DNA sequence: ATATCCCGTGGGAACGATGCCATGGCGCTT
DNA sequence: AAGCGCCATGGCATCGTTCCCACGGGATAT
């Protein structure tokens, strides 16, 4: 349905430029520039006069012209995988706030998990001469590409270019170890791991944490219990249904991120299994729904807002000092024990 | 915790410009421009040669210089209230995808519900010479300000400047009416409305829908049952606790957005009230958690992704034809009946 | 043969802001 | 009185791209 309304002609007036301000204040463009930016000399009286003239005209300096001249903008690029996932949305929110604090505008690209889109976004950022880029990478290519163009990059959450690129990640290994240890303490031995993949960065570390906890309790990873279930709810949902229908199903599941956790959780509900009576569930990444469902889901919580803010902070430092050593910050995580984990049921 | 790693010097090589491409291809800058943009003549052989030279150099046209010359960029600004709210995150995701399809980059500002931040973002967008702006406004000021600067604006979700600015909203009145009617059909008469405010745009329309449904059933709005509970979970949570502790508490609550619904939902759980046995709950805006909790929450679902996409589409049309009549599109909503609504308990 | 057209190309002036450099005035020292 | 330094300002080139204009050469029309 569409409602038509009478048009109002937009005032397409030419935007005032520094020249207009200069004429109005009776000084040269150079003086206006110095007066407004605060760089260089300007008599107090003149500065005030220029300020007034600018305000009266509604003058807004053209960021394009400034960037062109200075060869670097006050924008930072942010590339995330999927804004619909609360993790990335919160990351972006944290980055946005921190960017604003530092006077940066945020150019955001949601790649919808596509590598093409990732490269496309990186190119757009090069074209925009962004001061730096924050990315939750899916491959090393973005960091490499931007590095070649001399643009500072901070990899967040996942890290492919450790050593040559700054990073901000969370204690994946520790978190996964604690989550698994928590289940082991409750007596569980058959603990399934639902994970996107186990070879790179975040996935690898979470797998390692899981593995270490098992080893510490005298157990070992049972390959049949490790499920690489892709990146979407549907995938993990299906795989969880398959696994939990088996007679020798696991007594506990550790889902390595919030998406996989949702799939598993839906499967458990669908099969009518009791939680934690029949199966315990623990997740990595504490999504909002986890504390609302009943029983609430035990989860490894990361301070995602801080993760985004820390990335901007790191990026800012890198922009100020381009040639320092590359640094990876590791943020802590916290195991939130809730109702979804309980003692291992008697066989 | 921080891990230091050896530095890798960034290749701070000067970025190739159109001049470099011109020299490499043995033509003038004008020809390179024509060959790459496709505007104006260029012999096939030359075009191909220029393309190769550009590719070999890794040339990326400077968007700043281009924008400066053309006086308008290929970026759209998006201003949302709070990315941590799934509604806005999804809206942004829809806008992002639609923007990318049309070759725009998206500059995003999360205002964290602050009007200052809103104006700040608008100024930044003027400075960036964005092609247009999409905003979930909290006051008419952003649209007015951008309008004065000749920047097309689309108001989405809420609309303050109807008549002078394009808008994309959902059927708030219809949705609220259906939700309320659903409760009335179940026999409820004391239906509380939790709402942020009732005077403007979205809040007003939802209130009207609620009111209309009551009137249609021969009832009327009881002021004591209408709670303006602010914009956060804590507020509605407290107000819900207060109201539901009363002996003459309502038998049903209609929460006019997902945040208020969360507050009410938490209050209901905290008081140990059965849903829908003691109290029914229906929400406007179907947040992810609503279909996961038990009982699942009946909600008026809006296609938020489409809302964002439609806003970009509208904006794009406005950019192409700046002087047409201003248009407001209204997207449909759908009542998702779930377990949280049931027959009115006997007194 | 000359005029007219079109194709293809290069020259160069913008776009708006910045920042180096030159200039001039004033006050102070020697 | 001349020299010096400092403050305050204006002139101007520059950033990288676009696009208007002019121009040359070949084909076609007269």
XYZ file of C-alpha atoms (C1' of nucleotides) in Angstrom:
754
model
C 0.000 0.000 0.000
C 1.264 3.422 -0.883
C 0.075 6.858 0.155
C 0.875 9.804 -2.077
C 1.377 13.238 -0.637
C 1.980 16.633 -2.209
C 5.608 17.254 -2.983
C 7.701 19.753 -1.129
C 10.485 21.118 -3.297
C 13.834 20.459 -1.714
C 15.903 23.563 -1.247
C 18.667 22.615 -3.613
C 20.704 25.632 -2.592
C 24.408 25.403 -3.156
C 26.159 24.347 -0.014
C 28.292 27.100 1.509
C 32.016 26.548 1.086
C 34.988 27.877 2.913
C 35.114 30.654 0.358
C 31.661 31.870 1.342
C 32.683 31.910 4.966
C 35.851 33.814 4.092
C 33.954 36.492 2.210
C 31.351 36.849 4.913
C 34.008 37.204 7.592
C 36.157 39.444 5.429
C 39.247 37.256 5.580
C 41.021 34.790 3.314
C 40.237 31.115 2.994
C 43.504 30.253 4.698
C 42.503 32.197 7.735
C 39.135 30.525 7.876
C 40.801 27.152 7.735
C 43.171 28.043 10.541
C 40.469 29.630 12.636
C 38.115 26.673 12.393
C 40.559 23.802 12.659
C 42.681 25.441 15.335
C 45.866 24.638 13.467
C 48.005 27.754 12.982
C 47.636 31.331 14.055
C 44.440 33.315 14.187
C 43.699 36.350 16.309
C 40.991 35.786 18.874
C 38.793 38.466 17.400
C 39.134 37.024 13.912
C 38.583 33.486 15.122
C 35.354 34.536 16.729
C 34.197 36.426 13.675
C 34.925 33.436 11.454
C 33.098 31.086 13.799
C 30.047 33.274 13.710
C 30.099 33.571 9.953
C 30.386 29.794 9.620
C 27.546 29.199 12.044
C 25.284 31.713 10.332
C 25.862 30.116 6.964
C 25.444 26.620 8.356
C 28.841 25.798 6.952
C 29.926 22.162 7.191
C 33.450 21.484 5.924
C 33.491 19.063 3.016
C 35.030 15.868 4.333
C 35.816 14.793 0.778
C 37.934 17.817 0.004
C 39.673 17.558 3.341
C 40.375 13.880 2.906
C 41.593 14.391 -0.620
C 44.074 16.962 0.559
C 45.150 15.124 3.680
C 45.146 11.716 2.066
C 43.369 10.053 4.947
C 39.840 10.240 6.262
C 38.258 10.214 9.687
C 36.271 7.102 8.857
C 36.868 3.555 9.931
C 35.548 0.586 8.025
C 33.937 -2.307 9.828
C 33.293 -5.646 8.154
C 31.117 -8.142 9.986
C 29.711 -11.461 8.883
C 26.069 -11.118 9.747
C 24.295 -8.307 11.543
C 21.298 -10.507 12.244
C 23.434 -12.530 14.584
C 23.345 -10.751 17.938
C 27.044 -11.326 18.380
C 28.000 -9.245 15.362
C 25.335 -6.660 16.012
C 26.647 -6.070 19.491
C 30.206 -6.007 18.219
C 29.196 -3.332 15.739
C 27.386 -1.400 18.453
C 30.513 -1.394 20.601
C 32.630 -0.315 17.663
C 30.182 2.399 16.740
C 30.211 3.956 20.187
C 33.987 3.823 20.490
C 34.417 5.247 17.014
C 32.143 8.140 17.750
C 34.030 8.907 20.942
C 37.164 9.311 18.900
C 35.551 11.400 16.205
C 35.413 8.700 13.573
C 32.446 7.814 11.447
C 31.807 4.144 10.881
C 31.335 2.625 7.468
C 29.783 -0.768 7.938
C 29.586 -3.738 5.612
C 27.624 -6.872 6.353
C 29.058 -9.597 4.159
C 26.309 -12.143 4.739
C 29.066 -14.721 5.041
C 30.170 -14.245 1.440
C 33.851 -13.941 0.625
C 33.061 -11.934 -2.496
C 31.252 -9.386 -0.423
C 34.218 -9.260 1.907
C 36.611 -8.349 -0.893
C 34.114 -5.940 -2.356
C 33.847 -4.173 0.972
C 37.616 -4.027 1.306
C 37.868 -2.382 -2.104
C 35.223 0.148 -1.189
C 37.214 0.948 1.936
C 40.362 1.488 -0.081
C 38.422 3.792 -2.381
C 37.108 5.688 0.618
C 40.601 6.091 2.033
C 39.406 4.907 5.427
C 41.825 5.439 8.269
C 41.605 1.777 9.202
C 39.470 -1.328 9.096
C 38.043 -3.710 11.660
C 37.066 -7.118 10.347
C 35.733 -10.433 11.575
C 37.586 -12.281 8.839
C 36.614 -15.453 7.028
C 39.941 -15.778 5.281
C 43.306 -14.042 5.334
C 42.535 -12.230 2.092
C 41.006 -9.056 3.481
C 43.874 -8.352 5.824
C 46.395 -9.089 3.123
C 44.699 -6.906 0.585
C 44.285 -3.970 2.925
C 47.822 -4.431 4.208
C 49.117 -4.076 0.670
C 47.313 -0.791 0.411
C 48.849 0.422 3.630
C 45.582 0.449 5.541
C 45.768 -0.594 9.198
C 43.611 -3.582 10.037
C 42.399 -5.102 13.279
C 41.053 -8.626 13.141
C 38.346 -9.262 15.711
C 36.942 -12.498 17.088
C 38.830 -14.579 14.541
C 42.414 -14.043 13.514
C 44.082 -15.179 10.339
C 46.972 -12.794 9.993
C 48.389 -12.997 13.500
C 51.898 -11.612 13.535
C 51.359 -9.106 10.772
C 48.030 -7.691 11.867
C 46.630 -6.545 15.180
C 43.922 -8.638 16.709
C 41.370 -8.599 19.495
C 39.995 -11.972 20.460
C 38.557 -13.666 23.520
C 39.902 -16.528 25.577
C 38.476 -19.192 23.325
C 40.631 -21.977 24.577
C 40.093 -21.172 28.238
C 36.378 -20.684 27.752
C 35.932 -23.965 25.946
C 38.018 -25.737 28.538
C 35.965 -24.361 31.380
C 32.696 -25.189 29.683
C 33.819 -28.750 29.057
C 35.294 -29.104 32.537
C 31.997 -27.961 33.983
C 30.250 -30.828 32.209
C 32.928 -33.299 33.263
C 32.523 -32.256 36.886
C 28.845 -33.016 36.594
C 29.818 -36.548 35.650
C 29.318 -36.359 31.900
C 31.671 -38.445 29.799
C 29.986 -38.543 26.415
C 30.126 -34.846 25.543
C 29.371 -33.873 21.981
C 30.966 -30.818 20.414
C 29.023 -28.898 17.796
C 31.364 -26.579 15.998
C 31.592 -24.790 12.659
C 35.089 -25.968 11.859
C 38.175 -26.980 13.789
C 41.080 -25.896 11.653
C 41.280 -22.163 11.947
C 41.650 -19.646 14.652
C 38.512 -19.502 16.790
C 37.147 -22.911 15.875
C 40.520 -24.505 16.371
C 41.024 -22.946 19.766
C 37.620 -23.900 21.022
C 38.245 -27.418 19.861
C 41.586 -27.434 21.633
C 40.002 -26.231 24.859
C 37.432 -28.994 24.632
C 40.137 -31.511 23.938
C 42.371 -30.317 26.761
C 39.583 -30.562 29.293
C 38.833 -34.117 28.217
C 42.496 -35.040 28.411
C 42.830 -33.494 31.858
C 40.076 -35.745 33.117
C 41.726 -38.792 31.624
C 39.452 -38.939 28.599
C 39.989 -38.278 24.941
C 38.157 -36.792 22.005
C 35.811 -39.263 20.401
C 35.652 -38.235 16.737
C 32.057 -39.377 16.332
C 31.025 -36.826 18.915
C 32.602 -33.877 17.121
C 30.151 -32.439 14.633
C 31.192 -29.856 12.068
C 27.742 -28.636 11.390
C 28.235 -25.626 9.182
C 27.303 -22.061 9.898
C 23.556 -22.026 10.110
C 20.811 -23.020 12.488
C 19.287 -25.458 10.025
C 22.507 -27.442 9.717
C 23.146 -27.915 13.392
C 19.473 -28.535 13.990
C 19.472 -31.450 11.558
C 22.731 -32.876 12.808
C 21.534 -32.606 16.384
C 18.305 -34.417 15.531
C 20.307 -37.225 13.957
C 22.675 -37.549 16.845
C 20.172 -37.297 19.657
C 17.901 -39.919 18.147
C 20.626 -42.540 18.499
C 20.373 -44.876 21.477
C 23.927 -44.091 22.528
C 23.369 -40.381 22.297
C 25.663 -38.076 24.264
C 24.555 -36.943 27.704
C 25.787 -33.419 27.089
C 26.372 -31.091 24.179
C 28.786 -28.192 23.955
C 27.780 -25.885 21.119
C 30.681 -23.699 20.072
C 28.653 -20.623 19.125
C 25.207 -19.142 19.525
C 23.925 -20.200 16.117
C 24.822 -23.841 16.599
C 23.431 -23.668 20.109
C 20.109 -22.542 18.734
C 19.980 -25.487 16.345
C 20.796 -27.940 19.078
C 18.357 -26.343 21.464
C 15.549 -26.563 18.921
C 16.359 -30.195 18.235
C 16.317 -31.040 21.913
C 12.945 -29.350 22.341
C 11.568 -31.051 19.249
C 12.574 -34.486 20.471
C 10.962 -33.814 23.835
C 14.169 -34.468 25.701
C 14.390 -33.012 29.161
C 17.123 -30.522 29.903
C 19.220 -31.223 31.855
C 17.528 -34.516 32.814
C 18.246 -36.245 29.533
C 20.848 -33.995 28.053
C 22.849 -31.029 29.295
C 23.611 -28.080 27.027
C 26.297 -25.449 27.202
C 27.030 -22.790 24.629
C 29.908 -20.547 23.674
C 28.644 -16.947 23.408
C 25.796 -15.876 25.613
C 23.011 -14.773 23.256
C 20.060 -12.899 24.760
C 17.616 -15.764 24.377
C 19.785 -18.076 26.464
C 18.887 -16.383 29.712
C 15.206 -16.243 28.786
C 14.361 -19.810 27.842
C 13.732 -22.365 30.524
C 15.810 -23.888 31.632
C 18.211 -21.066 30.862
C 21.259 -22.110 28.917
C 24.652 -22.304 30.567
C 27.005 -20.299 28.404
C 30.487 -18.897 28.070
C 29.780 -15.175 28.012
C 31.990 -12.762 26.140
C 31.730 -9.039 26.568
C 30.978 -8.410 22.943
C 30.408 -4.706 23.327
C 33.886 -4.352 24.794
C 35.265 -6.507 22.037
C 34.101 -3.992 19.474
C 35.278 -1.060 21.546
C 38.673 -2.648 22.132
C 39.073 -3.183 18.419
C 38.500 0.492 17.729
C 40.929 1.423 20.486
C 43.545 -0.883 19.017
C 42.941 0.472 15.540
C 43.235 4.031 16.763
C 46.570 3.297 18.409
C 47.788 1.658 15.237
C 46.762 4.656 13.160
C 48.684 6.941 15.509
C 51.756 4.716 15.541
C 51.768 2.740 12.294
C 55.115 1.082 12.809
C 54.900 -0.487 16.217
C 54.829 -4.219 16.783
C 51.574 -5.913 16.022
C 49.586 -6.783 19.086
C 46.858 -9.258 19.855
C 44.675 -8.538 22.851
C 42.805 -11.332 24.517
C 39.649 -10.497 26.441
C 38.424 -12.673 29.262
C 35.285 -14.791 29.213
C 32.983 -15.932 31.991
C 31.101 -19.161 32.348
C 27.500 -18.416 33.259
C 26.209 -21.556 34.910
C 22.461 -21.867 34.433
C 19.800 -24.506 34.448
C 20.645 -26.319 31.233
C 23.526 -28.219 32.796
C 23.017 -30.859 35.461
C 24.343 -34.176 36.674
C 24.865 -36.926 34.160
C 21.794 -39.154 34.112
C 22.308 -42.704 35.353
C 22.655 -45.099 32.426
C 46.282 -9.931 28.686
C 48.359 -8.878 25.732
C 50.668 -10.835 23.466
C 53.426 -8.997 21.594
C 54.626 -10.131 18.239
C 57.382 -8.950 15.927
C 56.351 -6.086 13.698
C 55.889 -6.358 9.994
C 56.540 -3.060 8.259
C 53.536 -1.922 6.311
C 54.237 -1.285 2.676
C 53.499 2.406 2.748
C 53.821 2.619 -1.018
C 52.055 5.517 -2.649
C 48.728 4.440 -4.004
C 48.575 4.385 -7.798
C 46.532 7.196 -9.256
C 44.849 7.650 -12.562
C 48.014 9.341 -13.771
C 50.042 6.198 -13.161
C 47.535 4.162 -15.097
C 47.625 6.721 -17.907
C 51.389 6.560 -18.179
C 51.464 2.800 -18.064
C 48.829 2.535 -20.779
C 50.392 5.323 -22.813
C 47.295 7.496 -22.920
C 46.011 10.607 -21.172
C 44.197 10.735 -17.862
C 41.023 11.743 -19.649
C 41.112 8.613 -21.709
C 41.687 6.438 -18.670
C 38.695 7.991 -17.008
C 36.505 7.406 -20.036
C 37.773 3.883 -20.512
C 37.176 2.828 -16.940
C 33.899 4.559 -16.218
C 32.396 3.823 -19.600
C 31.275 7.402 -20.018
C 32.463 8.852 -23.310
C 34.370 7.416 -26.219
C 37.246 4.976 -26.019
C 38.446 2.586 -28.714
C 38.055 -1.048 -27.769
C 41.751 -1.708 -28.024
C 42.564 1.270 -25.812
C 39.864 0.384 -23.319
C 41.306 -3.061 -22.952
C 44.838 -1.774 -22.573
C 43.757 0.676 -19.895
C 41.866 -2.012 -18.032
C 44.923 -4.219 -17.977
C 47.176 -1.437 -16.799
C 44.744 -0.573 -14.008
C 44.472 -4.185 -12.911
C 48.229 -4.674 -12.926
C 48.774 -1.633 -10.782
C 45.945 -2.541 -8.455
C 44.418 0.830 -9.161
C 41.379 1.766 -7.104
C 39.795 5.110 -8.024
C 39.799 7.571 -5.169
C 36.191 7.939 -4.101
C 37.045 11.224 -2.390
C 38.330 12.884 -5.518
C 35.441 11.541 -7.510
C 32.898 12.728 -4.992
C 34.547 16.101 -4.725
C 34.285 16.574 -8.438
C 30.813 15.135 -8.847
C 29.450 16.704 -5.687
C 27.725 13.548 -4.559
C 28.965 10.223 -3.257
C 27.875 6.648 -3.638
C 27.323 6.285 0.077
C 24.098 6.282 2.014
C 23.904 7.163 5.652
C 21.852 5.075 8.047
C 20.933 6.270 11.509
C 19.418 3.737 13.889
C 18.594 4.004 17.570
C 20.229 0.921 18.988
C 22.005 -1.866 17.184
C 21.742 -4.132 20.204
C 18.009 -4.249 19.681
C 17.384 -7.021 17.173
C 14.841 -4.855 15.405
C 17.362 -2.205 14.439
C 20.081 -4.726 13.726
C 17.858 -6.526 11.278
C 16.758 -3.256 9.745
C 20.398 -2.345 9.212
C 21.107 -5.770 7.749
C 18.303 -5.335 5.234
C 19.521 -1.871 4.347
C 23.079 -3.072 4.002
C 22.179 -5.805 1.548
C 19.972 -3.540 -0.539
C 22.601 -0.804 -0.540
C 25.265 -3.173 -1.732
C 23.022 -4.409 -4.536
C 22.786 -0.852 -5.797
C 26.474 -0.120 -5.471
C 26.221 2.034 -2.399
C 28.347 1.773 0.677
C 26.588 2.187 3.990
C 27.720 4.609 6.649
C 26.057 3.615 9.875
C 25.494 5.556 13.066
C 24.063 4.031 16.216
C 22.747 6.912 18.283
C 22.178 4.957 21.467
C 18.890 6.825 21.788
C 20.615 10.188 22.168
C 19.349 13.174 20.208
C 22.781 14.773 20.305
C 24.247 11.751 18.619
C 21.520 11.930 16.034
C 22.399 15.500 15.074
C 26.086 14.699 15.198
C 25.541 11.842 12.779
C 23.503 14.041 10.477
C 26.315 16.573 10.376
C 28.833 13.902 9.596
C 26.620 12.773 6.743
C 26.447 16.282 5.357
C 30.228 16.476 5.544
C 30.505 13.163 3.746
C 28.168 14.343 0.993
C 26.165 11.137 1.276
C 23.678 10.545 -1.510
C 20.887 10.110 1.012
C 20.023 9.132 4.549
C 17.800 6.540 6.155
C 16.799 7.257 9.715
C 14.657 5.834 12.485
C 13.979 9.294 13.873
C 13.408 10.361 17.455
C 12.425 13.886 16.510
C 11.795 15.855 13.344
C 15.165 17.571 13.618
C 17.249 15.182 11.563
C 14.936 15.237 8.583
C 14.631 19.003 8.762
C 18.349 19.538 8.995
C 19.184 17.192 6.157
C 16.334 18.590 4.107
C 17.839 22.068 4.422
C 21.066 20.708 3.063
C 19.301 19.176 0.110
C 19.969 15.597 1.177
C 17.173 13.108 0.497
C 15.881 11.393 3.613
C 13.742 8.329 4.200
C 12.197 7.970 7.622
C 11.701 4.364 8.559
C 9.664 2.709 11.311
C 8.710 6.084 12.771
C 7.765 9.146 10.814
C 7.896 12.748 11.925
C 8.127 14.641 8.693
C 5.338 12.963 6.747
C 4.412 15.082 3.778
C 7.846 16.540 3.214
C 9.898 13.383 3.578
C 9.548 9.847 2.262
C 8.742 7.155 4.750
C 8.563 3.407 5.098
C 6.554 2.130 8.015
C 4.510 -0.907 8.951
C 0.819 -1.246 9.608
C 1.051 -0.187 13.211
C -2.585 0.580 13.656
C -3.772 -2.590 11.995
C -1.252 -4.725 13.843
C -2.166 -3.288 17.218
C -5.835 -3.659 16.443
C -5.434 -7.297 15.476
C -3.354 -8.076 18.525
C -5.912 -6.477 20.807
C -8.830 -8.073 18.972
C -7.164 -11.438 19.393
C -7.145 -10.936 23.154
C -10.726 -9.702 23.130
C -11.846 -12.780 21.245
C -10.272 -14.896 23.938
C -12.559 -13.167 26.413
C -10.113 -10.699 27.926
C -11.539 -7.360 28.980
C -8.859 -5.947 31.236
C -6.038 -5.599 28.714
C -3.038 -3.551 29.716
C -1.013 -1.656 27.137
C 2.691 -1.184 27.726
C 3.973 1.452 25.360
C 6.863 3.880 25.133
C 4.736 6.902 24.381
C 1.407 7.594 22.737
C 1.775 10.993 21.129
C 3.943 10.463 18.099
C 3.887 8.402 15.003
C 4.438 4.743 15.837
C 3.426 4.913 19.476
C 0.370 6.924 18.637
C -0.760 4.551 15.928
C -0.310 1.482 18.059
C -2.266 3.150 20.791
C -4.992 4.008 18.310
C -5.169 0.439 17.094
C -5.493 -0.775 20.654
C -8.171 1.799 21.324
C -10.098 1.008 18.151
C -10.243 -2.671 18.932
C -11.572 -1.972 22.402
C -14.164 0.377 21.012
C -15.244 -2.131 18.389
C -15.977 -4.636 21.136
C -18.000 -2.102 23.057
C -15.267 -1.319 25.550
C -13.093 1.693 26.110
C -9.543 2.522 27.075
C -9.048 2.454 30.806
C -6.264 4.975 31.489
C -4.928 3.061 34.465
C -4.144 0.160 32.151
C -2.051 2.207 29.745
C 1.550 2.299 30.930
C 4.092 4.629 29.365
C 7.061 2.737 30.606
C 9.977 4.391 28.893
C 12.379 2.847 26.449
C 14.246 0.221 28.415
C 13.699 -3.247 29.782
C 14.268 -2.137 33.361
C 11.480 0.420 33.192
C 8.800 -1.850 31.832
C 9.967 -4.636 34.107
C 9.417 -2.501 37.179
C 6.098 -1.135 35.978
C 4.926 -4.632 35.136
C 5.891 -5.910 38.574
C 3.897 -3.115 40.154
C 0.866 -3.675 38.023
C 0.789 -7.454 38.172
C 1.078 -7.516 41.947
C -2.231 -5.712 42.291
C -5.278 -7.835 43.104
C -7.182 -6.386 40.167
C -4.344 -6.990 37.767
C -5.127 -7.198 34.054
C -5.689 -10.635 32.537
C -3.684 -9.758 29.454
C -0.871 -7.454 28.462
C -0.132 -6.028 25.044
C 3.479 -4.816 24.907
C 3.969 -2.377 22.072
C 7.539 -3.325 21.235
C 10.068 -6.048 21.846
C 11.933 -4.234 24.606
C 8.824 -3.604 26.661
C 7.724 -7.155 26.009
C 10.948 -8.429 27.500
C 10.404 -6.405 30.650
C 6.870 -7.644 31.020
C 7.869 -11.184 30.287
C 10.586 -11.118 32.931
C 8.174 -9.657 35.461
C 5.605 -12.357 34.766
C 8.234 -15.065 35.197
C 9.552 -13.480 38.355
C 6.099 -13.345 39.938
C 5.547 -16.971 39.083
C 2.416 -16.197 37.111
C 1.359 -18.817 34.612
C 1.149 -17.833 30.957
C -1.477 -17.847 29.627
C -3.273 -19.330 32.652
C -2.955 -16.218 34.804
C -2.031 -13.663 32.219
C -1.815 -13.587 28.444
C 0.945 -11.727 26.655
C 1.175 -10.391 23.147
C 3.955 -8.281 21.702
C 4.441 -5.927 18.796
C 7.590 -6.948 16.891
C 8.546 -10.580 16.825
C 12.014 -10.760 18.398
C 13.951 -14.035 18.061
C 13.552 -15.030 21.694
C 9.773 -14.911 21.452
C 9.569 -18.107 19.482
C 12.066 -19.855 21.737
C 10.716 -19.292 25.219
C 7.893 -21.437 26.499
C 5.213 -20.725 26.091
C 6.232 -18.897 22.934
C 5.031 -15.329 22.757
C 2.220 -14.322 20.437
C 3.508 -11.388 18.442
C 2.793 -9.001 15.611
C 5.618 -9.839 13.223
C 7.053 -7.250 10.909
C 9.396 -8.154 8.092
C 12.194 -5.998 9.381
C 14.694 -7.075 6.766
C 12.291 -5.936 4.054
C 11.702 -2.732 5.923
C 15.380 -1.863 5.636
C 15.516 -2.949 2.018
C 12.400 -0.986 1.129
C 13.882 2.115 2.706
C 16.952 1.848 0.516
C 14.799 1.267 -2.535
C 12.723 4.345 -1.708
C 15.834 6.395 -1.108
C 17.350 5.271 -4.375
C 14.239 6.318 -6.278
C 14.264 9.683 -4.550
C 17.901 10.221 -5.457
C 17.125 9.480 -9.086
C 14.049 11.703 -9.123
C 14.535 14.343 -6.444
C 11.443 16.345 -7.223
C 8.620 13.831 -7.217
C 5.928 13.766 -4.597
C 6.925 12.398 -1.236
C 5.693 8.895 -0.624
C 5.073 6.796 2.438
C 5.026 3.035 1.994
C 3.254 0.875 4.496
C 4.382 -2.722 4.883
C 2.065 -5.395 6.152
C 2.352 -7.170 9.466
C 1.277 -10.625 10.569
C -0.060 -11.776 13.899
C 1.793 -14.893 14.964
C -0.480 -16.641 17.422
C 1.518 -18.698 19.887
C 1.191 -20.146 23.323
C 1.331 -16.996 25.403
C -2.262 -16.080 24.674
C -5.185 -18.118 25.947
C -8.753 -17.785 27.252
C -9.427 -15.262 29.932
C -9.259 -16.988 33.329
C -12.545 -17.202 35.235
C -12.686 -14.574 37.980
C 38.050 19.528 -53.905
C 35.817 21.369 -50.084
C 32.475 21.154 -46.423
C 30.405 18.357 -42.886
C 30.170 14.815 -39.822
C 31.656 11.564 -36.350
C 35.088 9.138 -33.677
C 38.744 9.196 -30.605
C 41.873 11.639 -27.983
C 44.391 15.118 -24.997
C 44.512 19.647 -22.487
C 43.075 21.913 -18.674
C 39.859 23.943 -15.521
C 37.245 22.923 -11.997
C 35.563 20.577 -7.151
C 36.816 22.478 -1.650
C 40.073 22.379 1.799
C 44.795 22.572 3.459
C 49.327 24.071 4.566
C 53.735 25.886 2.949
C 55.722 30.114 2.113
C 56.038 35.016 1.674
C 54.791 39.336 3.495
C 54.049 43.043 6.539
C 53.535 45.251 10.917
C 54.837 45.761 15.520
C 57.728 45.674 19.616
C 62.043 44.754 21.467
C 67.048 44.667 21.789
C 71.626 46.354 20.793
C 68.420 53.482 13.768
C 68.962 49.141 12.246
C 68.222 44.442 13.013
C 65.656 40.660 14.745
C 61.842 37.824 16.088
C 57.134 37.053 16.479
C 52.354 37.318 15.328
C 48.875 37.383 11.948
C 47.466 37.109 7.473
C 46.964 36.187 2.327
C 48.565 33.862 -2.019
C 48.931 29.764 -4.227
C 49.939 25.060 -5.370
C 48.175 20.751 -4.371
C 45.336 16.374 -3.547
C 42.849 12.806 -7.778
C 39.137 12.780 -10.591
C 35.847 14.315 -14.018
C 34.163 16.432 -17.955
C 33.870 20.317 -21.157
C 36.130 21.772 -24.998
C 39.222 21.779 -28.843
C 41.467 19.323 -32.286
C 42.920 16.066 -35.824
C 41.982 12.699 -39.150
C 39.219 9.796 -41.812
C 34.799 8.920 -44.123
C 30.945 10.725 -46.494
C 28.198 14.155 -48.922
C 27.996 17.974 -52.145
